[in-house]
XYZ file of C-alpha atoms in Angstrom:
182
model
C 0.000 0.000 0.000
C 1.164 3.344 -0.913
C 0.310 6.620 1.254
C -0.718 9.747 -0.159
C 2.333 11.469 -1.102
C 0.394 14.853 0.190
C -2.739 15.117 1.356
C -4.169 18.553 2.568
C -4.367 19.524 5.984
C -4.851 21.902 8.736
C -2.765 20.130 11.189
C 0.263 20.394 9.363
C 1.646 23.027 11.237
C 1.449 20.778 14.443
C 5.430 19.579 13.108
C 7.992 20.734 15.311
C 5.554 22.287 17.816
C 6.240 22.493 22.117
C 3.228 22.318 24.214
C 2.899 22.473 28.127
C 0.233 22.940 31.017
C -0.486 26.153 32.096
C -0.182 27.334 35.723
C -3.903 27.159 35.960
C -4.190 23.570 34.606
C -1.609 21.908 37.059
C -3.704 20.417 39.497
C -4.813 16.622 39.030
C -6.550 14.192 41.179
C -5.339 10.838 42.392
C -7.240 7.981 43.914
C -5.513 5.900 46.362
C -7.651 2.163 46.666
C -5.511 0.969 49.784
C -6.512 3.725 52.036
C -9.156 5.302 49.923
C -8.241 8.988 49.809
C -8.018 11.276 47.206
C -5.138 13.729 46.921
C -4.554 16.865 44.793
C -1.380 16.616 42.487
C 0.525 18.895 40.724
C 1.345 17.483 37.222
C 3.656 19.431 34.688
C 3.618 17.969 31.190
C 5.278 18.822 28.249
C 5.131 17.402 24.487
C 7.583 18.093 21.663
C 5.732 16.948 18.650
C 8.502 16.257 16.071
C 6.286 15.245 13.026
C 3.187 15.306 11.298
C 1.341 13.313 8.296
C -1.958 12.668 6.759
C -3.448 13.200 10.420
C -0.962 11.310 12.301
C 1.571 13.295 14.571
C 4.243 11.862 17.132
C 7.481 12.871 19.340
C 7.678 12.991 22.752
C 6.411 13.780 26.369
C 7.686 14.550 29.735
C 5.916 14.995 33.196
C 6.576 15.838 36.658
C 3.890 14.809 39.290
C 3.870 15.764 42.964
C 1.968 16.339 45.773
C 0.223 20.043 46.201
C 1.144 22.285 48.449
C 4.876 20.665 48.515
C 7.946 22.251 47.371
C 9.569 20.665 44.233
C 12.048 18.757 45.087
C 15.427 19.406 43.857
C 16.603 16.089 44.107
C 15.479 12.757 44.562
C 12.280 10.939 43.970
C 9.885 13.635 42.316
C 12.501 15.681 41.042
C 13.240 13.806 37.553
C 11.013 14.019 34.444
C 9.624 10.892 33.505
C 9.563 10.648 29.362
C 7.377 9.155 27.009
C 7.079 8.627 23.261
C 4.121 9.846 22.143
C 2.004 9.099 19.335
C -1.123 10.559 17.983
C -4.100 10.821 15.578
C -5.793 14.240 14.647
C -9.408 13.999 12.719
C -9.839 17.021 10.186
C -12.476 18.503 13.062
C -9.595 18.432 15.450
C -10.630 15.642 17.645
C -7.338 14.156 19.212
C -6.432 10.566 20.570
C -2.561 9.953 21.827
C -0.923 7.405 23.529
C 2.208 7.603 25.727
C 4.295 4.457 25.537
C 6.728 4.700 28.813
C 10.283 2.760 29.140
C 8.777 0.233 31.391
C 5.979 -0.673 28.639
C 3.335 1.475 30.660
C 0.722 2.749 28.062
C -1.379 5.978 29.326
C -3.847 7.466 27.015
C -5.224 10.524 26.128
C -7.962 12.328 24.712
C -9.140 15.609 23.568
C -9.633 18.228 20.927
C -7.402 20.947 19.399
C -9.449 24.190 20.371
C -9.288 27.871 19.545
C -9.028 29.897 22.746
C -8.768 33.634 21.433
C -6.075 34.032 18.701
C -3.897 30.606 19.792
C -4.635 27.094 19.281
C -4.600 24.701 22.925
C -4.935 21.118 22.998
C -8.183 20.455 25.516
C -6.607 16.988 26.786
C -8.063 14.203 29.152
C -6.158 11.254 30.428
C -5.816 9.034 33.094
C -3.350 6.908 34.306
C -3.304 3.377 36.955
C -0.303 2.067 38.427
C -0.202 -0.292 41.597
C -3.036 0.484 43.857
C -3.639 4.358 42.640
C -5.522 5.937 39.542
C -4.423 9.585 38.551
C -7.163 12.065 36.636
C -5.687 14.984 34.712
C -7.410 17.665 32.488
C -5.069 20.449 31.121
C -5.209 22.575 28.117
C -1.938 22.216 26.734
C -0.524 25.587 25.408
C 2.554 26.536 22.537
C 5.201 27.484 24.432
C 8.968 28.363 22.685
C 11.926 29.983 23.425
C 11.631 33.328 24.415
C 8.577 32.513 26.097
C 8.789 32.696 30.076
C 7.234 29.379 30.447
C 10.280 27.847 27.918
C 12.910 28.522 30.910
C 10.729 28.224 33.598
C 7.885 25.778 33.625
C 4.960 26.297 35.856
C 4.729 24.167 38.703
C 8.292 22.613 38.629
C 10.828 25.577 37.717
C 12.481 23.225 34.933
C 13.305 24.343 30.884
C 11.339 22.889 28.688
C 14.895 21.799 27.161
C 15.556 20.209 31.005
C 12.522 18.412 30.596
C 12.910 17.221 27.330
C 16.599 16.430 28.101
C 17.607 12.661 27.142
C 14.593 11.821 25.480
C 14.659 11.057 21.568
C 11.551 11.059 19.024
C 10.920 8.495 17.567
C 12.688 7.657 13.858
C 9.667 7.194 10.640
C 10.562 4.898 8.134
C 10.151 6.702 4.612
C 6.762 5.759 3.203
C 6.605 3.209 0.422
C 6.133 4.019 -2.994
C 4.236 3.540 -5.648
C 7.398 1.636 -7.399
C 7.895 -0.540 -4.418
């Protein structure tokens, strides 16, 4: 099968694009089952979305969880991104779907739309997230951010770079498409 060698879109400008979670959208809510509480989170994320075709985008993610009302740590537990590849469909109406493939095999989805606020674009993203006896809820519009941006060398909620967050982590390589010759 051959793919379209270009097909119109409106998402094409999604292609080496940096997205995080604004101050307001930090907090998230997490479910522990073996004592049943609830706890309010603070959860940075940020995506570097390397490429982009025929509705289909990828790259990577990054997040930093911790607990409200603590300080970030500077070292330790809590203090280190944890990364993700990321990969991702985009319908023509804007209606998202991506999934974050972690290290250890962990898969966390998400879903949402891409949405006009004013004059920029935001992605309006919901995801959640199990692992061991807790279940994490997160709702964020995820806003451009690049350098010269305050946000690029200091992220809300954890003080980090976006480069710092990003740091290590490598998109993921596409195989050319075939042809109609192969």
């Amino acid at each position: 099968m051959t793919l379209p060698s270009s097909v119109p879109s409106p998402w094409s400008w999604l292609k080496d694009t940096y997205w995080c979670v604004p101050s307001v959208n930090l907090p998230a809510l997490r479910f522990d089952q073996d004592d049943n509480t609830l706890t309010w989170l603070i959860d940075q994320t940020v995506w570097y979305i390397s490429g982009y075709r025929i509705g289909y985008f990828w790259g990577v993610s990054s997040a930093i969880m911790r607990t409200a009302g603590e300080e970030a740590p500077k070292r330790g537990p809590g203090s280190q991104p944890q990364g993700a590849t990321m990969l991702g469909s985009i319908t023509p109406e804007g209606r998202v779907h991506l999934t974050f493939i972690q290290k250890s095999g962990s898969v966390v989805i998400g879903l949402g739309e891409l949405v006009q606020r004013g004059a920029e674009w935001a992605f309006e993203m919901q995801m959640s997230t199990t692992s061991r006896a807790t279940t994490t809820a997160h709702w964020a519009y995820m806003i451009q951010v690049q350098p010269g941006d305050p946000a690029w060398d200091s992220l809300p909620g954890v003080g980090l770079s976006v480069p710092d967050m990003l740091d290590g982590l490598e998109p993921p390589v596409v195989e050319p498409p075939q042809t109609a010759d192969e």
